[in-house]
Coordinates of C-alpha atoms in Angstrom, one line a residue:
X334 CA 42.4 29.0 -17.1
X335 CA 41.9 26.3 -19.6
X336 CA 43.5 23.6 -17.8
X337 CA 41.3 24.8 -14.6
X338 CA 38.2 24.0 -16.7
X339 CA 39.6 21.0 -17.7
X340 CA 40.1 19.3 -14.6
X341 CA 37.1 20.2 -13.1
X342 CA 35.2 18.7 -16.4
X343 CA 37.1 15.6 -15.8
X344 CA 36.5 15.4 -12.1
X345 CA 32.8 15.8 -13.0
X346 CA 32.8 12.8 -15.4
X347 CA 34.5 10.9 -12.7
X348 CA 31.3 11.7 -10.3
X349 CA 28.9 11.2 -12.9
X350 CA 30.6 7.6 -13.9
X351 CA 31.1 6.6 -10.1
X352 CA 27.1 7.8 -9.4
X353 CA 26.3 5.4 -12.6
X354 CA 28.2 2.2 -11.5
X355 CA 26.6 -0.5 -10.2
X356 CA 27.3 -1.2 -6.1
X357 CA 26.6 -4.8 -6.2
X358 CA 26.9 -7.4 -3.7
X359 CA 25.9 -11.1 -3.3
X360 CA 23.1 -12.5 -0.8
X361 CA 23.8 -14.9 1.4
X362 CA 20.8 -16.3 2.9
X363 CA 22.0 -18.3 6.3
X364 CA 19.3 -20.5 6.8
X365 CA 16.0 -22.2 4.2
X366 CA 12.8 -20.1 4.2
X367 CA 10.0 -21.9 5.9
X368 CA 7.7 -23.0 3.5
X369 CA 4.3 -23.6 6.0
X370 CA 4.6 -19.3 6.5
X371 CA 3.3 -18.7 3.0
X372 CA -0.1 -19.5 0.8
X373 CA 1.1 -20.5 -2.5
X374 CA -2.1 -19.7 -4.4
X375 CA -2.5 -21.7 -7.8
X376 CA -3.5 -18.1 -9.4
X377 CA -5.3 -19.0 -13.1
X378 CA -5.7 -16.7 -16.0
X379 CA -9.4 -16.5 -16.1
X380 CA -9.4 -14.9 -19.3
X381 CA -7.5 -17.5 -21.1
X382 CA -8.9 -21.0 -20.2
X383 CA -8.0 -20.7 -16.8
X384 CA -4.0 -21.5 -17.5
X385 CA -1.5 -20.5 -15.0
X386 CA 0.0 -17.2 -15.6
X387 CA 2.9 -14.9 -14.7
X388 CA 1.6 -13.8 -10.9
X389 CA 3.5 -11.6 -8.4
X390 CA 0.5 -11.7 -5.3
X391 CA 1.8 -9.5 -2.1
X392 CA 0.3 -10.4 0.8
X393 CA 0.1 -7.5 3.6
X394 CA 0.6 -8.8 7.0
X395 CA -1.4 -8.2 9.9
X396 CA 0.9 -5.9 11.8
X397 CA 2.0 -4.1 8.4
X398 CA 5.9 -4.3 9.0
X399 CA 6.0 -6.9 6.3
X400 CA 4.8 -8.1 3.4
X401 CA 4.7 -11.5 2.0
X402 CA 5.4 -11.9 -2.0
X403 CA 4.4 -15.1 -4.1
X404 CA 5.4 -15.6 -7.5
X405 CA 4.9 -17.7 -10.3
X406 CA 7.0 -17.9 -13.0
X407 CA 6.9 -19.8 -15.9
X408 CA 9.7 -20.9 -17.8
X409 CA 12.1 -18.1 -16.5
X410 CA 15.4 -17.7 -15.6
X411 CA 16.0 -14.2 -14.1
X412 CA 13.3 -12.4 -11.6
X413 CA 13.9 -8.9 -10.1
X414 CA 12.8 -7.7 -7.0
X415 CA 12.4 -4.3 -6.0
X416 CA 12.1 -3.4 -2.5
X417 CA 9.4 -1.1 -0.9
X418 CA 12.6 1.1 -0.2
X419 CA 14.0 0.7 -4.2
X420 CA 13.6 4.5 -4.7
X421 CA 16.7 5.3 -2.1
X422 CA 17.8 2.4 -0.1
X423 CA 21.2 1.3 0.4
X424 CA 22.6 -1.8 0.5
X425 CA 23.6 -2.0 4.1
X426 CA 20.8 -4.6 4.8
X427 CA 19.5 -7.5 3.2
X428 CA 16.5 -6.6 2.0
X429 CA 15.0 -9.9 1.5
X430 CA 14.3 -12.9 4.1
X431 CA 12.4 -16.4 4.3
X432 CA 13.4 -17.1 1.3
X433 CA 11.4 -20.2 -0.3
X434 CA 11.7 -21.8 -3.9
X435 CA 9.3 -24.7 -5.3
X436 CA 10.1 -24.7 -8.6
X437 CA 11.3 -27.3 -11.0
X438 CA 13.3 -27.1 -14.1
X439 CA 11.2 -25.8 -16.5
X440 CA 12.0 -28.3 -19.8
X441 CA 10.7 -31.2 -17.3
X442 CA 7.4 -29.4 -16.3
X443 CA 4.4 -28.9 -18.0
X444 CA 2.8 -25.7 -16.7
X445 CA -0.8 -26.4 -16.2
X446 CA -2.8 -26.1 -12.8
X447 CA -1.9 -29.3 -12.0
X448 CA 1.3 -28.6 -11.4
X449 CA 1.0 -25.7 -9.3
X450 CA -1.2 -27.2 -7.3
X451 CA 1.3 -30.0 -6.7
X452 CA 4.0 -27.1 -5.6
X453 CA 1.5 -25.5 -3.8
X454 CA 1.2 -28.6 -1.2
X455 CA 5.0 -29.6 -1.3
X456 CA 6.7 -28.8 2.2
X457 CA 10.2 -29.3 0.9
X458 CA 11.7 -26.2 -0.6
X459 CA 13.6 -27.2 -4.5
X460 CA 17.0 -28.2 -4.6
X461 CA 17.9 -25.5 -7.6
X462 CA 21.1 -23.7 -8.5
X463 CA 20.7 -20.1 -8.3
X464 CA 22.2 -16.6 -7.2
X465 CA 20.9 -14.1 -5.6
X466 CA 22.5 -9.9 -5.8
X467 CA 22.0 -6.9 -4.7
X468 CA 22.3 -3.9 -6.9
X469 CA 21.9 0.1 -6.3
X470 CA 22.0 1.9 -9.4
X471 CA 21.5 6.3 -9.2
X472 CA 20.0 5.3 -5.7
X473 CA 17.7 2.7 -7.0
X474 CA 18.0 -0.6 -5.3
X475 CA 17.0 -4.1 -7.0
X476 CA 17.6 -7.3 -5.8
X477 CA 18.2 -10.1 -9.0
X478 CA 17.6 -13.6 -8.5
X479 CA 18.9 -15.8 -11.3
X480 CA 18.6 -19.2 -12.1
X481 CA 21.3 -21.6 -13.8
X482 CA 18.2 -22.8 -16.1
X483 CA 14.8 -22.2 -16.8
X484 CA 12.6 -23.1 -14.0
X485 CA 8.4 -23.1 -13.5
X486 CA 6.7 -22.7 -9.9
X487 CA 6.4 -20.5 -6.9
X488 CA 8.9 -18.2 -5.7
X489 CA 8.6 -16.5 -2.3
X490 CA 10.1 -13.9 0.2
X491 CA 9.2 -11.2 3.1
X492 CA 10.0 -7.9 2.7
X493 CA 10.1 -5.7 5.2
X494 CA 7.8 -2.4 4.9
X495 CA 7.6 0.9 7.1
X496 CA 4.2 0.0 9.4
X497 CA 1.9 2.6 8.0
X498 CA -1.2 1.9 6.2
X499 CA 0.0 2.3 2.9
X500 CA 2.7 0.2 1.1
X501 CA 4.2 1.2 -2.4
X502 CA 5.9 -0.8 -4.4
X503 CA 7.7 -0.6 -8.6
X504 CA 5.7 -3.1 -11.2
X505 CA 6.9 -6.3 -11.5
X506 CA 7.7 -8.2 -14.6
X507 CA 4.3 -10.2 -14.1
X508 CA 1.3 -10.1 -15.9
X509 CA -1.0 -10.2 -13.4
X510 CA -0.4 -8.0 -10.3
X511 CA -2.1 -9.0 -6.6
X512 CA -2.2 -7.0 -3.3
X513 CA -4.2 -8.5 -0.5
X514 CA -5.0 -6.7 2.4
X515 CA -4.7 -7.8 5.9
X516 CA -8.3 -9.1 6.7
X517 CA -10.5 -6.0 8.5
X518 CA -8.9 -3.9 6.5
X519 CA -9.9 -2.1 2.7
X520 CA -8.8 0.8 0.3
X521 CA -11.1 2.9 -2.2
X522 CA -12.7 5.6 0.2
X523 CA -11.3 8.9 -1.1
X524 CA -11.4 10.3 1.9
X525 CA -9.4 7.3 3.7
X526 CA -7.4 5.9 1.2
X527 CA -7.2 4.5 -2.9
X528 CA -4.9 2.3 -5.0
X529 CA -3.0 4.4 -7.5
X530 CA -3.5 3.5 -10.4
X531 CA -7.0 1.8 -10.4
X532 CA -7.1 -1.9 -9.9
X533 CA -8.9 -3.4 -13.0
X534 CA -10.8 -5.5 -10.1
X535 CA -11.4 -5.8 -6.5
X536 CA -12.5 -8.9 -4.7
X537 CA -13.0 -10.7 -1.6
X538 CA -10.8 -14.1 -0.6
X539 CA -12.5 -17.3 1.2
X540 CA -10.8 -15.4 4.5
X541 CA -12.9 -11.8 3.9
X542 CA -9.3 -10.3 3.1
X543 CA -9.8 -7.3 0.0
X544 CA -8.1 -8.4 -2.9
X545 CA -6.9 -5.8 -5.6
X546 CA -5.7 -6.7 -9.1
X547 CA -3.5 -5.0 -11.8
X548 CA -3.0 -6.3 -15.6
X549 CA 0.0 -5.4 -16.9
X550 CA -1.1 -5.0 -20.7
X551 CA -4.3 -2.8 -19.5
X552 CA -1.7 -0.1 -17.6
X553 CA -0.4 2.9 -18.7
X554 CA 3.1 2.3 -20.1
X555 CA 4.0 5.2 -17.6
X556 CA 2.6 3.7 -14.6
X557 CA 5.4 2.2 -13.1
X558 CA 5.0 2.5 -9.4
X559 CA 1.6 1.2 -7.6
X560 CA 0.7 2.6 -4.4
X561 CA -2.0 1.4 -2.4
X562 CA -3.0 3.0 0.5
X563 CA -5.4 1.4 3.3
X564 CA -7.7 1.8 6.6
X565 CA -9.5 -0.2 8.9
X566 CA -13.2 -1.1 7.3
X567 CA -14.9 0.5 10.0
X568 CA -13.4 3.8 10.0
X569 CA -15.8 5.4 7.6
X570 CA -18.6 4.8 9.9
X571 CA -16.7 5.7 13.0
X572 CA -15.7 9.4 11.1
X573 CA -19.5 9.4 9.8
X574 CA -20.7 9.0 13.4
X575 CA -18.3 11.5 14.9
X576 CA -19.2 14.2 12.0
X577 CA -23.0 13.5 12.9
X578 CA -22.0 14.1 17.1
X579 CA -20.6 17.1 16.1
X580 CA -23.1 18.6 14.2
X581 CA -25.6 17.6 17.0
X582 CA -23.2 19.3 19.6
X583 CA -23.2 22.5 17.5
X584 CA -27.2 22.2 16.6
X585 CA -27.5 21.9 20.8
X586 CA -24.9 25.0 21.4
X587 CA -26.9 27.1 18.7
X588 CA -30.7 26.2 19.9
X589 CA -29.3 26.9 23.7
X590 CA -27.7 30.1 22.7
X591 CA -30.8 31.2 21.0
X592 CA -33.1 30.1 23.7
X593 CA -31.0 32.4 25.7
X594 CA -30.4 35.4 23.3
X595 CA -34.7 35.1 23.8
X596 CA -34.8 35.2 27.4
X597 CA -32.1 38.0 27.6
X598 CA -34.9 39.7 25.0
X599 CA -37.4 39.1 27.7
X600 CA -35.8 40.3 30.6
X601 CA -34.6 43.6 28.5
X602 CA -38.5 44.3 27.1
X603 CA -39.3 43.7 31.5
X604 CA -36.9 46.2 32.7
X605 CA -37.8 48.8 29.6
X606 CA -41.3 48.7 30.9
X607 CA -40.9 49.2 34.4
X608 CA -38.5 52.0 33.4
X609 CA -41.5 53.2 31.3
X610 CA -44.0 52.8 34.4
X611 CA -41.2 54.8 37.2
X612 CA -41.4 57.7 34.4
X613 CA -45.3 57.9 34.4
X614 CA -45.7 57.5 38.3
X615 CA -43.1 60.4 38.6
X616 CA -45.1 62.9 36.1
X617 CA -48.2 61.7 37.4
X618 CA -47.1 63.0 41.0
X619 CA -45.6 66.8 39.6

């Protein structure tokens, strides 16, 4: 009986290890990313001089199946990347595509605003050593994206997202945190949609696009996830207007049926009375 126990604790241990290794796999990207598909936004740190900052921006497209990410680093070496599908996807499928770099070793750059905005209008992608893996850890997938040295720019990628109006996503390593709608679109109706946790502010772009943004010192050391979910900016009105029809439809369907619960009244009171009036006549003629 005690060697029965035994093996099954040691086959258990063998699960639990297996679950707790790391599946990883290297990325192979065939082809360069195109650089003209992003906007590499020179993002400053308004509350410090307006210097250039650790930015992750995610850019929502259009048709909502994917979703543009921009970073800047600054003097890094290692970035992870955690797909919309972290919390369960495999690693059948890269999860990562247009894959564009304009960074420069970061011992020969000076990371002010000039310098982004230099990178920002480069159309060559950098010529950098780097490696890209995927790992899935207890179902968690993470892509890492390492560099042979310290570099300073923009980093950016597509993801791929499910289509509905609502994209989640794990907190980067960044200090400032971006989502940008597609343009006719907006979050913070209750009813419709919110970002979860509260943005610390919410803006609008030079394109009418609703911008939200997160500071990672001013969240919760809890909040780990961010969830935004959105609607088109007219749908309020449209619900509003369709509540108002139907309580006019049902203020219509109640006046008509008391209208006619009154002429019913009417017709009943007639017939009583010439009920009333046969009566008389017929005691009248005994």
């Amino acid at each position: 009986m005690k060697t029965k126990c035994i093996f099954t604790l040691l086959a258990l241990l063998v699960v639990f290890i297996s679950g707790c290794i790391d599946q990883k796999k290297e990325i192979t990207l065939d082809e360069p990313g195109n650089v003209s598909s992003y906007e590499f936004d020179a993002f400053l740190d308004e509350w410090s001089n307006g210097t250039p900052a650790n930015t992750t921006t995610y850019y929502i497209l259009k048709d909502k199946t994917e979703v543009q990410a921009v970073h800047i680093v600054i003097n890094s070496s290692k970035l992870e990347i955690f797909p919309p599908d972290s919390l369960g996807g495999g690693p059948d499928k890269d999860p990562i595509k247009n894959f564009v770099l304009l960074v420069e070793p970061a011992n020969e750059t000076v990371a002010n605003s000039d310098t982004f905005m230099r990178l920002s209008n480069s159309s060559n992608v950098s010529e950098v050593n780097y490696t890209l893996t995927q790992d899935v850890t207890r179902g968690m997938k993470v892509v890492n994206l390492e560099f042979k040295e310290p570099v300073t720019g923009f980093i950016a990628y597509t993801l791929d997202t499910p289509g509905t109006q609502s994209f989640t996503f794990m907190k980067p390593d960044s200090e400032f945190i971006r989502v940008v709608l597609p343009e006719g679109y907006v979050t913070g109706n209750r009813v419709f949609g919110i970002a979860r946790p509260e943005p610390y502010e919410t803006s609008f772009d030079e394109k009418g696009r609703q911008t939200l943004l997160w500071i990672s010192s001013k969240m919760g050391e809890h909040e780990e996830a961010i969830q935004v979910k959105y609607y088109v900016e007219s749908a309020p009105m449209y619900f509003f207007a369709a509540i108002m029809a139907l309580l006019v439809g049902v203020f219509m369907v109640l006046s008509r049926y008391s209208r006619s619960r009154k002429e019913l009244e009417s017709v009943r009171e007639i017939f009583e009375l010439e009920k009333e009036y046969e009566r008389e006549t017929q005691r009248k003629k005994k």
